[in-house]
Amino acid sequence: MVVQLFAYEQVKAFIKTRITSGVWKPGDAVPSETALMAQFGISRMTVNRALRELVTEGMVTRIQGSGTRVAELHRISSRLTIRDIKDEVEERGHLHASRVLLVATEKATLPLAKMLGLRSGSKVFHTILVHLENGIPIQHEDRYVNPLAAPDFLQTDFNRSTPAHHLLTRAPLTDASYQIEACLPGKEIARQLHIKASEACLAITRRTVSGAHVASLARLVYPGTRYSFAGQFQA
Amino acid sequence: MVVQLFAYEQVKAFIKTRITSGVWKPGDAVPSETALMAQFGISRMTVNRALRELVTEGMVTRIQGSGTRVAELHRISSRLTIRDIKDEVEERGHLHASRVLLVATEKATLPLAKMLGLRSGSKVFHTILVHLENGIPIQHEDRYVNPLAAPDFLQTDFNRSTPAHHLLTRAPLTDASYQIEACLPGKEIARQLHIKASEACLAITRRTVSGAHVASLARLVYPGTRYSFAGQFQA
DNA sequence: CAGTGGTCTAGACCACCGA
DNA sequence: CGGTGGTCTAGACCACTGG
């Protein structure tokens, strides 16, 4: 039960209902700040805040000197967050555990070195683990880490903490890019995840940057039957 | 080349660099609005705007009466946008075409009726098409539409416009939820997409609401080798 | 209680757009 | 040129937190 709407929220609600109900169509002009000031009897700063927030929500577009218009198509978009798998599992009230398959220092092949911003043959850390939710495998994690970004990475006890957690706390994140795709797991990963090699999987490939260094390159594979992303959009 | 940063941008930059460089760690206190006012010699409203924007970007958390702190983990998150496939293809400078496989009016089965908020046996529109990018199949779209939300849906020429476009222009979007998963296509869809039945696919199941009505229920299947989502995150 | 953030005002100056 | 949005100020009142 909403008891009290702030002035800027009232302005937002006023405009939103006119857009979502179809009264104002994409491309139509939205009243100017001056007009809304008068209509609501509030100051311009307050109107301005309402409109700025509508811009970041993708409902309207503004051009200085020209005016405010209803955005062309309401984007179906939402914040997609990629989080530490351990947090995610525990937030569901379930038990998280890992099976550590590899902890090693290797020499980077040329393509890998390029992706990490290193010279071919440089030392890189390599870990492979399987994450379990209540004992059931849900993620296969294959990760390379740049020693310059996280020198003590291999000292972590990966049965207690995750690679992602170590990196997030030691090497503050400045950039990341990811790709989500569907794939088949391959024999080895299928075996570790206890699925058939013919079962479709979701794969996320992620590259993170911390300051001057590329910190990490990871490929996370999820069984298609046990994992999916869900999102919500609200006007 | 940035010549001039606004005051609120300077405050944001000041705080961001301290977070991304690791000087301020997650959980640490950020200076109060009063302190930043004094430090930068600007008004509180300006400081407030900077901090509010950092909240929406997920860099800090604020609690009224308590203070501002560095957010626990920088969420690797980004705006994931699901758009009309035709726009997406044409934005890449490619040619979009559709193959229409079904345009029909059917009686809703009980589970379908429930999802659309209708009575079992009610009339629903049903379309199936395949979207092509430069002649190559990239999406299989199987869609049910609520006649109450878009009465003239079937009048559309789906060779020229897409179902999504018709709906977005006629039935303004108010809510949507979606799920992204990996799956195998099944025989019929595999045949239509010109892929093997054993090839992994990305599937999006989407439910859109327009005002009082559930507007549409769609399942979009993409060949895993020809489609992926990519995202970027920047501190 | 003092300190914090949340909101709001009534002005102001400027950059930009379109006629 | 007038109207628009983009930014900023120096106050104000309030609600909430914590000791």
Short mmCIF file of C-alpha atoms (C1' of nucleotides) in Angstrom, two decimals:
data_model
loop_
_atom_site.label_atom_id
_atom_site.label_comp_id
_atom_site.label_asym_id
_atom_site.label_seq_id
_atom_site.Cartn_x
_atom_site.Cartn_y
_atom_site.Cartn_z
CA MET A 1 0.00 0.00 0.00
CA VAL A 2 1.59 3.24 -1.12
CA VAL A 3 0.69 5.94 1.36
CA GLN A 4 2.76 8.82 0.12
CA LEU A 5 4.35 9.51 -3.26
CA PHE A 6 7.06 12.11 -3.48
CA ALA A 7 6.56 14.90 -5.94
CA TYR A 8 9.11 13.56 -8.43
CA GLU A 9 7.48 10.14 -8.20
CA GLN A 10 4.10 11.64 -8.99
CA VAL A 11 5.50 13.26 -12.10
CA LYS A 12 7.09 9.98 -13.16
CA ALA A 13 3.88 8.06 -12.55
CA PHE A 14 1.88 10.64 -14.49
CA ILE A 15 4.10 10.32 -17.52
CA LYS A 16 4.52 6.57 -17.29
CA THR A 17 0.82 5.79 -17.21
CA ARG A 18 0.30 7.97 -20.25
CA ILE A 19 3.00 6.06 -22.10
CA THR A 20 2.09 2.54 -21.02
CA SER A 21 -1.59 3.14 -21.64
CA GLY A 22 -0.86 4.29 -25.17
CA VAL A 23 -2.22 7.83 -24.79
CA TRP A 24 1.24 9.15 -25.65
CA LYS A 25 2.81 7.18 -28.48
CA PRO A 26 6.51 6.74 -29.29
CA GLY A 27 7.87 9.95 -30.80
CA ASP A 28 5.23 12.14 -29.16
CA ALA A 29 6.38 15.21 -27.26
CA VAL A 30 6.31 15.13 -23.46
CA PRO A 31 5.40 18.43 -21.76
CA SER A 32 8.37 20.67 -21.08
CA GLU A 33 9.87 21.11 -17.65
CA THR A 34 8.27 24.53 -17.43
CA ALA A 35 4.85 23.12 -18.27
CA LEU A 36 5.14 20.31 -15.72
CA MET A 37 6.35 22.81 -13.09
CA ALA A 38 3.16 24.79 -13.54
CA GLN A 39 0.90 21.74 -13.79
CA PHE A 40 2.16 20.16 -10.57
CA GLY A 41 3.02 23.38 -8.77
CA ILE A 42 6.54 22.22 -7.99
CA SER A 43 10.03 23.49 -8.69
CA ARG A 44 11.97 22.81 -11.82
CA MET A 45 14.69 20.76 -10.10
CA THR A 46 12.06 18.29 -9.02
CA VAL A 47 10.59 17.98 -12.50
CA ASN A 48 14.10 17.64 -13.86
CA ARG A 49 14.89 14.76 -11.55
CA ALA A 50 11.76 12.91 -12.61
CA LEU A 51 12.60 13.29 -16.28
CA ARG A 52 16.25 12.34 -15.82
CA GLU A 53 15.22 9.13 -14.13
CA LEU A 54 12.80 8.35 -16.94
CA VAL A 55 15.70 8.72 -19.36
CA THR A 56 17.83 6.17 -17.50
CA GLU A 57 14.82 3.86 -17.44
CA GLY A 58 14.57 4.17 -21.20
CA MET A 59 11.04 5.60 -21.27
CA VAL A 60 11.83 8.97 -22.85
CA THR A 61 14.63 10.64 -24.76
CA ARG A 62 15.70 14.24 -24.30
CA ILE A 63 17.56 16.63 -26.58
CA GLN A 64 18.86 19.87 -25.20
CA GLY A 65 17.23 22.81 -26.90
CA SER A 66 14.68 20.59 -28.59
CA GLY A 67 12.57 18.82 -26.00
CA THR A 68 11.52 15.54 -24.46
CA ARG A 69 9.86 12.73 -26.42
CA VAL A 70 8.49 9.28 -25.72
CA ALA A 71 11.21 6.71 -26.51
CA GLU A 72 10.77 4.82 -29.78
CA LEU A 73 10.20 1.32 -28.47
CA HIS A 74 10.06 0.29 -24.90
CA ARG A 75 13.10 -1.88 -24.64
CA ILE A 76 12.49 -5.15 -22.92
CA SER A 77 15.58 -4.89 -20.85
CA SER A 78 16.64 -5.63 -17.36
CA ARG A 79 19.72 -5.76 -15.27
CA LEU A 80 21.44 -9.07 -15.78
CA THR A 81 23.77 -9.76 -12.91
CA ILE A 82 26.48 -12.37 -12.88
CA ARG A 83 27.39 -13.22 -9.33
CA ASP A 84 29.62 -15.47 -7.35
CA ILE A 85 28.08 -18.93 -7.58
CA LYS A 86 28.61 -19.58 -3.87
CA ASP A 87 26.59 -16.51 -2.85
CA GLU A 88 23.90 -17.44 -5.32
CA VAL A 89 23.55 -20.97 -3.97
CA GLU A 90 23.62 -19.89 -0.35
CA GLU A 91 21.05 -17.20 -0.97
CA ARG A 92 18.69 -19.97 -2.06
CA GLY A 93 19.31 -21.53 1.34
CA HIS A 94 21.22 -24.40 -0.21
CA LEU A 95 24.59 -25.91 0.52
CA HIS A 96 27.51 -24.96 -1.69
CA ALA A 97 30.58 -27.13 -2.15
CA SER A 98 33.36 -27.36 -4.72
CA ARG A 99 35.36 -30.21 -6.17
CA VAL A 100 38.82 -28.95 -7.07
CA LEU A 101 40.09 -30.67 -10.22
CA LEU A 102 43.17 -28.60 -10.98
CA VAL A 103 45.31 -25.94 -9.35
CA ALA A 104 48.41 -25.26 -11.40
CA THR A 105 50.88 -22.81 -12.82
CA GLU A 106 51.29 -23.12 -16.57
CA LYS A 107 52.99 -21.39 -19.46
CA ALA A 108 50.52 -19.41 -21.55
CA THR A 109 49.97 -20.41 -25.13
CA LEU A 110 50.00 -17.58 -27.62
CA PRO A 111 46.23 -17.05 -27.94
CA LEU A 112 45.77 -17.24 -24.17
CA ALA A 113 48.64 -14.83 -23.55
CA LYS A 114 47.07 -12.38 -25.98
CA MET A 115 43.74 -12.50 -24.20
CA LEU A 116 45.43 -11.84 -20.85
CA GLY A 117 47.71 -9.14 -22.20
CA LEU A 118 50.88 -11.16 -21.51
CA ARG A 119 53.78 -12.45 -23.55
CA SER A 120 53.57 -15.96 -24.96
CA GLY A 121 55.10 -18.40 -22.51
CA SER A 122 54.44 -16.22 -19.45
CA LYS A 123 53.37 -17.86 -16.21
CA VAL A 124 49.61 -18.08 -15.70
CA PHE A 125 47.52 -19.67 -12.98
CA HIS A 126 45.00 -22.27 -14.04
CA THR A 127 42.17 -23.71 -11.97
CA ILE A 128 39.38 -26.08 -12.79
CA LEU A 129 36.60 -26.85 -10.37
CA VAL A 130 33.06 -28.10 -10.21
CA HIS A 131 30.52 -26.32 -8.04
CA LEU A 132 27.84 -28.34 -6.31
CA GLU A 133 24.48 -27.24 -5.00
CA ASN A 134 23.28 -29.64 -2.32
CA GLY A 135 25.70 -32.16 -3.77
CA ILE A 136 24.50 -31.82 -7.35
CA PRO A 137 26.96 -30.44 -9.93
CA ILE A 138 25.69 -27.19 -11.40
CA GLN A 139 28.77 -25.43 -12.76
CA HIS A 140 32.07 -26.39 -14.33
CA GLU A 141 34.55 -23.56 -13.96
CA ASP A 142 37.73 -23.39 -16.03
CA ARG A 143 39.73 -20.28 -15.23
CA TYR A 144 43.02 -18.64 -16.10
CA VAL A 145 44.34 -15.89 -13.87
CA ASN A 146 46.99 -13.25 -14.51
CA PRO A 147 49.62 -13.50 -11.72
CA LEU A 148 50.26 -9.78 -11.98
CA ALA A 149 46.67 -9.04 -10.96
CA ALA A 150 46.45 -11.60 -8.14
CA PRO A 151 49.89 -12.88 -7.08
CA ASP A 152 48.64 -14.98 -4.16
CA PHE A 153 45.75 -16.53 -6.04
CA LEU A 154 46.98 -20.11 -5.64
CA GLN A 155 47.31 -19.75 -1.88
CA THR A 156 43.51 -19.76 -1.60
CA ASP A 157 41.80 -22.84 -0.24
CA PHE A 158 39.28 -23.35 -3.00
CA ASN A 159 37.29 -25.76 -0.91
CA ARG A 160 36.34 -22.88 1.36
CA SER A 161 36.36 -19.85 -0.92
CA THR A 162 35.78 -19.53 -4.67
CA PRO A 163 38.20 -18.16 -7.25
CA ALA A 164 35.68 -15.45 -8.07
CA HIS A 165 35.55 -14.37 -4.44
CA HIS A 166 39.32 -14.20 -4.15
CA LEU A 167 39.57 -12.09 -7.28
CA LEU A 168 36.72 -9.75 -6.39
CA THR A 169 38.25 -8.96 -3.02
CA ARG A 170 41.90 -8.67 -4.11
CA ALA A 171 41.64 -7.24 -7.59
CA PRO A 172 38.89 -4.60 -7.67
CA LEU A 173 36.87 -4.87 -10.83
CA THR A 174 37.07 -2.13 -13.40
CA ASP A 175 35.78 -3.78 -16.57
CA ALA A 176 34.24 -7.03 -17.59
CA SER A 177 32.78 -8.51 -20.73
CA TYR A 178 30.88 -11.71 -21.09
CA GLN A 179 29.19 -13.86 -23.64
CA ILE A 180 26.34 -16.28 -23.06
CA GLU A 181 25.88 -19.14 -25.46
CA ALA A 182 24.51 -22.64 -25.77
CA CYS A 183 26.87 -25.55 -26.34
CA LEU A 184 27.41 -29.23 -25.78
CA PRO A 185 29.65 -30.04 -22.84
CA GLY A 186 32.17 -32.42 -24.36
CA LYS A 187 33.10 -35.75 -22.80
CA GLU A 188 35.19 -34.60 -19.85
CA ILE A 189 32.90 -31.82 -18.66
CA ALA A 190 29.85 -34.05 -19.11
CA ARG A 191 31.47 -36.63 -16.87
CA GLN A 192 32.24 -34.06 -14.18
CA LEU A 193 28.74 -32.60 -14.29
CA HIS A 194 27.12 -36.07 -14.30
CA ILE A 195 25.24 -35.44 -17.50
CA LYS A 196 25.18 -36.97 -20.95
CA ALA A 197 27.52 -35.51 -23.55
CA SER A 198 24.45 -34.85 -25.67
CA GLU A 199 22.80 -32.59 -23.10
CA ALA A 200 22.67 -28.90 -23.98
CA CYS A 201 24.53 -26.54 -21.67
CA LEU A 202 24.67 -22.82 -21.04
CA ALA A 203 28.17 -21.40 -21.21
CA ILE A 204 29.39 -18.03 -20.02
CA THR A 205 32.78 -16.83 -21.11
CA ARG A 206 33.94 -13.94 -19.05
CA ARG A 207 36.97 -11.67 -19.14
CA THR A 208 37.60 -9.31 -16.26
CA VAL A 209 39.91 -6.33 -16.06
CA SER A 210 41.30 -4.86 -12.88
CA GLY A 211 43.12 -1.58 -13.25
CA ALA A 212 45.96 -1.96 -15.72
CA HIS A 213 45.75 -5.76 -15.88
CA VAL A 214 43.44 -8.29 -17.44
CA ALA A 215 42.72 -10.23 -14.28
CA SER A 216 41.03 -13.39 -15.38
CA LEU A 217 39.53 -15.40 -18.17
CA ALA A 218 36.87 -17.90 -17.22
CA ARG A 219 34.55 -20.30 -18.92
CA LEU A 220 31.57 -21.42 -16.85
CA VAL A 221 29.44 -24.29 -18.10
CA TYR A 222 26.00 -25.04 -16.64
CA PRO A 223 23.80 -28.06 -17.35
CA GLY A 224 20.84 -26.77 -19.36
CA THR A 225 18.38 -28.75 -17.29
CA ARG A 226 19.59 -27.38 -13.99
CA TYR A 227 20.23 -23.74 -14.68
CA SER A 228 18.72 -20.76 -16.47
CA PHE A 229 18.73 -17.00 -16.29
CA ALA A 230 15.52 -15.30 -15.48
CA GLY A 231 14.79 -11.64 -15.80
CA GLN A 232 12.01 -9.21 -15.29
CA PHE A 233 11.10 -5.94 -16.84
CA GLN A 234 8.72 -3.42 -15.42
CA ALA A 235 7.58 -0.17 -16.93
CA MET B 1 39.00 14.15 -24.98
CA VAL B 2 37.13 15.35 -21.93
CA VAL B 3 37.69 19.07 -21.56
CA GLN B 4 35.24 19.85 -18.80
CA LEU B 5 33.78 17.64 -16.11
CA PHE B 6 30.69 18.85 -14.29
CA ALA B 7 30.92 19.10 -10.54
CA TYR B 8 28.78 16.02 -9.91
CA GLU B 9 30.92 14.07 -12.38
CA GLN B 10 34.07 15.09 -10.53
CA VAL B 11 32.64 13.78 -7.29
CA LYS B 12 31.65 10.50 -8.98
CA ALA B 13 35.09 10.13 -10.55
CA PHE B 14 36.78 10.87 -7.24
CA ILE B 15 34.84 8.14 -5.47
CA LYS B 16 35.01 5.63 -8.32
CA THR B 17 38.75 5.74 -8.68
CA ARG B 18 39.15 5.19 -4.95
CA ILE B 19 36.90 2.14 -5.17
CA THR B 20 38.28 0.59 -8.34
CA SER B 21 41.87 1.16 -7.25
CA GLY B 22 41.18 -0.63 -4.00
CA VAL B 23 41.94 2.33 -1.68
CA TRP B 24 38.40 2.07 -0.36
CA LYS B 25 37.32 -1.54 0.14
CA PRO B 26 33.82 -3.00 0.17
CA GLY B 27 32.07 -2.07 3.40
CA ASP B 28 34.21 1.03 3.97
CA ALA B 29 32.47 4.30 4.71
CA VAL B 30 32.28 6.92 1.99
CA PRO B 31 32.56 10.56 3.16
CA SER B 32 29.21 12.10 4.09
CA GLU B 33 27.44 14.60 1.88
CA THR B 34 28.47 17.37 4.24
CA ALA B 35 32.12 16.35 4.06
CA LEU B 36 32.12 16.16 0.27
CA MET B 37 30.35 19.54 0.09
CA ALA B 38 33.21 21.09 2.02
CA GLN B 39 35.94 19.17 0.20
CA PHE B 40 34.73 20.16 -3.27
CA GLY B 41 33.27 23.52 -2.32
CA ILE B 42 29.91 22.70 -3.93
CA SER B 43 26.31 22.54 -2.75
CA ARG B 44 24.73 19.51 -1.16
CA MET B 45 22.26 18.91 -4.00
CA THR B 46 25.17 18.39 -6.34
CA VAL B 47 26.90 15.95 -4.02
CA ASN B 48 23.59 14.19 -3.52
CA ARG B 49 23.11 13.71 -7.24
CA ALA B 50 26.57 12.19 -7.60
CA LEU B 51 25.91 9.72 -4.79
CA ARG B 52 22.43 8.82 -6.03
CA GLU B 53 23.86 7.96 -9.43
CA LEU B 54 26.54 5.81 -7.84
CA VAL B 55 23.79 3.91 -6.07
CA THR B 56 21.97 3.13 -9.32
CA GLU B 57 25.29 2.04 -10.79
CA GLY B 58 25.75 -0.35 -7.90
CA MET B 59 29.00 1.14 -6.61
CA VAL B 60 27.77 2.24 -3.18
CA THR B 61 24.88 1.61 -0.83
CA ARG B 62 23.24 4.25 1.30
CA ILE B 63 21.17 3.99 4.46
CA GLN B 64 19.30 6.98 5.70
CA GLY B 65 20.54 8.02 9.09
CA SER B 66 23.53 5.72 8.87
CA GLY B 67 25.71 6.70 5.94
CA THR B 68 27.15 5.68 2.60
CA ARG B 69 29.37 2.65 2.13
CA VAL B 70 31.22 0.96 -0.70
CA ALA B 71 28.98 -1.80 -2.09
CA GLU B 72 29.88 -5.30 -0.99
CA LEU B 73 30.85 -6.75 -4.32
CA HIS B 74 30.89 -4.88 -7.51
CA ARG B 75 28.15 -6.66 -9.31
CA ILE B 76 29.16 -7.76 -12.73
CA SER B 77 25.95 -6.61 -14.24
CA SER B 78 24.82 -4.93 -17.34
CA ARG B 79 21.70 -4.05 -19.14
CA LEU B 80 20.52 -7.07 -21.09
CA THR B 81 18.16 -5.93 -23.79
CA ILE B 82 15.87 -8.19 -25.73
CA ARG B 83 14.88 -6.50 -28.93
CA ASP B 84 12.88 -7.08 -32.05
CA ILE B 85 14.91 -9.52 -34.13
CA LYS B 86 14.29 -7.56 -37.31
CA ASP B 87 15.80 -4.36 -35.86
CA GLU B 88 18.72 -6.33 -34.52
CA VAL B 89 19.51 -7.91 -37.88
CA GLU B 90 19.10 -4.69 -39.81
CA GLU B 91 21.30 -2.82 -37.37
CA ARG B 92 24.07 -5.21 -38.32
CA GLY B 93 23.50 -4.12 -41.91
CA HIS B 94 22.09 -7.49 -42.83
CA LEU B 95 18.92 -8.56 -44.58
CA HIS B 96 16.03 -9.79 -42.49
CA ALA B 97 13.32 -12.09 -43.82
CA SER B 98 10.74 -14.38 -42.26
CA ARG B 99 9.26 -17.69 -43.26
CA VAL B 100 5.70 -17.89 -41.98
CA LEU B 101 4.84 -21.44 -40.91
CA LEU B 102 1.55 -20.91 -39.13
CA VAL B 103 -1.04 -18.19 -38.65
CA ALA B 104 -4.09 -19.52 -36.86
CA THR B 105 -6.81 -19.07 -34.31
CA GLU B 106 -6.99 -21.90 -31.79
CA LYS B 107 -8.77 -22.85 -28.60
CA ALA B 108 -6.49 -22.53 -25.59
CA THR B 109 -5.61 -25.61 -23.62
CA LEU B 110 -5.93 -25.25 -19.87
CA PRO B 111 -2.26 -24.55 -19.05
CA LEU B 112 -1.96 -22.08 -21.92
CA ALA B 113 -5.16 -20.33 -20.91
CA LYS B 114 -3.85 -19.98 -17.39
CA MET B 115 -0.62 -18.39 -18.56
CA LEU B 116 -2.57 -15.89 -20.66
CA GLY B 117 -5.13 -15.18 -17.98
CA LEU B 118 -8.00 -16.58 -20.05
CA ARG B 119 -10.60 -19.31 -19.60
CA SER B 120 -9.79 -22.75 -20.92
CA GLY B 121 -11.11 -23.08 -24.48
CA SER B 122 -10.93 -19.33 -25.19
CA LYS B 123 -9.81 -18.16 -28.61
CA VAL B 124 -6.09 -17.45 -28.90
CA PHE B 125 -3.93 -16.45 -31.85
CA HIS B 126 -1.01 -18.69 -32.69
CA THR B 127 1.89 -17.93 -35.02
CA ILE B 128 5.04 -19.81 -35.86
CA LEU B 129 7.76 -18.31 -37.99
CA VAL B 130 11.43 -18.61 -38.75
CA HIS B 131 13.57 -15.50 -38.96
CA LEU B 132 16.42 -15.40 -41.46
CA GLU B 133 19.53 -13.25 -41.46
CA ASN B 134 20.91 -12.99 -44.97
CA GLY B 135 18.94 -16.11 -45.79
CA ILE B 136 20.27 -18.16 -42.86
CA PRO B 137 17.77 -19.26 -40.19
CA ILE B 138 18.65 -17.75 -36.82
CA GLN B 139 15.44 -17.84 -34.82
CA HIS B 140 12.39 -20.06 -34.51
CA GLU B 141 9.51 -18.10 -33.00
CA ASP B 142 6.46 -19.86 -31.58
CA ARG B 143 3.98 -17.35 -30.19
CA TYR B 144 0.53 -17.22 -28.61
CA VAL B 145 -1.27 -13.89 -28.45
CA ASN B 146 -4.21 -12.80 -26.34
CA PRO B 147 -6.94 -11.46 -28.71
CA LEU B 148 -8.08 -9.03 -26.03
CA ALA B 149 -4.69 -7.30 -26.07
CA ALA B 150 -4.25 -7.19 -29.84
CA PRO B 151 -7.52 -7.88 -31.68
CA ASP B 152 -6.16 -7.24 -35.17
CA PHE B 153 -2.95 -9.22 -34.67
CA LEU B 154 -3.67 -11.70 -37.45
CA GLN B 155 -4.27 -8.94 -40.02
CA THR B 156 -0.52 -8.22 -40.00
CA ASP B 157 1.54 -9.27 -43.00
CA PHE B 158 4.23 -11.17 -41.14
CA ASN B 159 6.43 -11.20 -44.20
CA ARG B 160 6.84 -7.46 -43.87
CA SER B 161 6.52 -6.86 -40.13
CA THR B 162 7.23 -9.06 -37.12
CA PRO B 163 4.78 -10.16 -34.45
CA ALA B 164 6.92 -8.42 -31.85
CA HIS B 165 6.72 -5.17 -33.78
CA HIS B 166 2.95 -5.37 -34.11
CA LEU B 167 2.59 -6.00 -30.40
CA LEU B 168 5.03 -3.30 -29.30
CA THR B 169 3.21 -0.67 -31.31
CA ARG B 170 -0.38 -1.74 -30.53
CA ALA B 171 -0.13 -3.04 -27.01
CA PRO B 172 2.25 -0.82 -25.03
CA LEU B 173 4.43 -2.88 -22.78
CA THR B 174 3.98 -2.66 -19.05
CA ASP B 175 5.63 -5.84 -17.77
CA ALA B 176 7.67 -8.66 -19.12
CA SER B 177 9.47 -11.65 -17.75
CA TYR B 178 11.82 -13.95 -19.54
CA GLN B 179 13.94 -16.98 -19.04
CA ILE B 180 17.07 -17.92 -20.93
CA GLU B 181 18.08 -21.54 -21.09
CA ALA B 182 19.95 -24.07 -23.15
CA CYS B 183 18.05 -26.87 -24.83
CA LEU B 184 18.00 -29.23 -27.77
CA PRO B 185 15.75 -28.14 -30.61
CA GLY B 186 13.68 -31.21 -31.28
CA LYS B 187 13.15 -32.67 -34.72
CA GLU B 188 10.77 -30.15 -36.24
CA ILE B 189 12.56 -27.00 -35.09
CA ALA B 190 15.91 -28.50 -36.08
CA ARG B 191 14.56 -29.07 -39.57
CA GLN B 192 13.29 -25.49 -39.83
CA LEU B 193 16.57 -24.03 -38.56
CA HIS B 194 18.64 -26.30 -40.82
CA ILE B 195 20.59 -27.76 -37.92
CA LYS B 196 21.04 -31.21 -36.46
CA ALA B 197 18.65 -32.26 -33.69
CA SER B 198 21.71 -32.78 -31.50
CA GLU B 199 22.89 -29.18 -31.76
CA ALA B 200 22.56 -27.09 -28.60
CA CYS B 201 20.24 -24.10 -28.79
CA LEU B 202 19.54 -21.01 -26.74
CA ALA B 203 15.89 -20.60 -25.87
CA ILE B 204 14.12 -17.54 -24.53
CA THR B 205 10.66 -17.91 -23.12
CA ARG B 206 9.01 -14.58 -22.73
CA ARG B 207 5.70 -13.42 -21.30
CA THR B 208 4.59 -9.85 -21.85
CA VAL B 209 1.88 -7.90 -20.12
CA SER B 210 0.13 -4.87 -21.52
CA GLY B 211 -2.08 -3.01 -19.10
CA ALA B 212 -4.73 -5.36 -17.73
CA HIS B 213 -3.98 -8.18 -20.19
CA VAL B 214 -1.27 -10.73 -20.62
CA ALA B 215 -0.44 -9.89 -24.21
CA SER B 216 1.73 -12.66 -25.46
CA LEU B 217 3.64 -15.82 -24.69
CA ALA B 218 6.57 -16.59 -26.93
CA ARG B 219 9.31 -19.16 -27.17
CA LEU B 220 12.29 -18.13 -29.26
CA VAL B 221 14.88 -20.75 -30.18
CA TYR B 222 18.32 -19.82 -31.56
CA PRO B 223 20.96 -22.17 -32.95
CA GLY B 224 23.81 -22.16 -30.43
CA THR B 225 26.41 -21.83 -33.15
CA ARG B 226 24.85 -18.77 -34.69
CA TYR B 227 23.73 -16.70 -31.76
CA SER B 228 24.88 -15.55 -28.34
CA PHE B 229 24.30 -12.73 -25.94
CA ALA B 230 27.19 -10.48 -25.19
CA GLY B 231 27.42 -7.93 -22.46
CA GLN B 232 29.80 -5.44 -21.01
CA PHE B 233 30.31 -3.99 -17.63
CA GLN B 234 32.25 -0.86 -16.84
CA ALA B 235 33.01 0.64 -13.48
"C1'" DC C 1 20.83 13.73 20.90
"C1'" DA C 2 23.86 14.87 16.73
"C1'" DG C 3 24.72 13.20 12.27
"C1'" DT C 4 23.08 11.18 8.31
"C1'" DG C 5 20.52 10.82 3.99
"C1'" DG C 6 15.82 12.04 1.28
"C1'" DT C 7 13.40 15.57 -0.53
"C1'" DC C 8 12.21 20.13 -2.11
"C1'" DT C 9 12.43 25.21 -3.36
"C1'" DA C 10 13.14 29.55 -6.03
"C1'" DG C 11 16.06 31.40 -7.98
"C1'" DA C 12 20.40 31.45 -11.48
"C1'" DC C 13 23.54 30.95 -15.74
"C1'" DC C 14 24.61 28.49 -19.70
"C1'" DA C 15 24.42 25.61 -24.23
"C1'" DC C 16 21.73 24.22 -27.55
"C1'" DC C 17 17.85 23.95 -31.17
"C1'" DG C 18 14.67 25.64 -34.36
"C1'" DA C 19 12.25 29.21 -36.54
"C1'" DC D 1 15.36 35.09 -31.04
"C1'" DG D 2 12.47 32.40 -27.48
"C1'" DG D 3 12.05 27.96 -25.63
"C1'" DT D 4 14.32 24.00 -24.30
"C1'" DG D 5 17.14 21.11 -21.34
"C1'" DG D 6 21.80 20.78 -18.26
"C1'" DT D 7 23.71 22.30 -14.31
"C1'" DC D 8 24.25 24.50 -9.86
"C1'" DT D 9 23.30 27.06 -5.39
"C1'" DA D 10 22.09 28.06 -0.51
"C1'" DG D 11 19.07 27.48 1.96
"C1'" DA D 12 15.05 24.40 4.19
"C1'" DC D 13 12.30 20.54 6.59
"C1'" DC D 14 11.92 15.85 7.54
"C1'" DA D 15 12.90 10.72 8.75
"C1'" DC D 16 15.93 7.76 10.13
"C1'" DT D 17 20.12 5.76 12.64
"C1'" DG D 18 23.16 5.30 16.29
"C1'" DG D 19 25.10 6.03 20.58
#
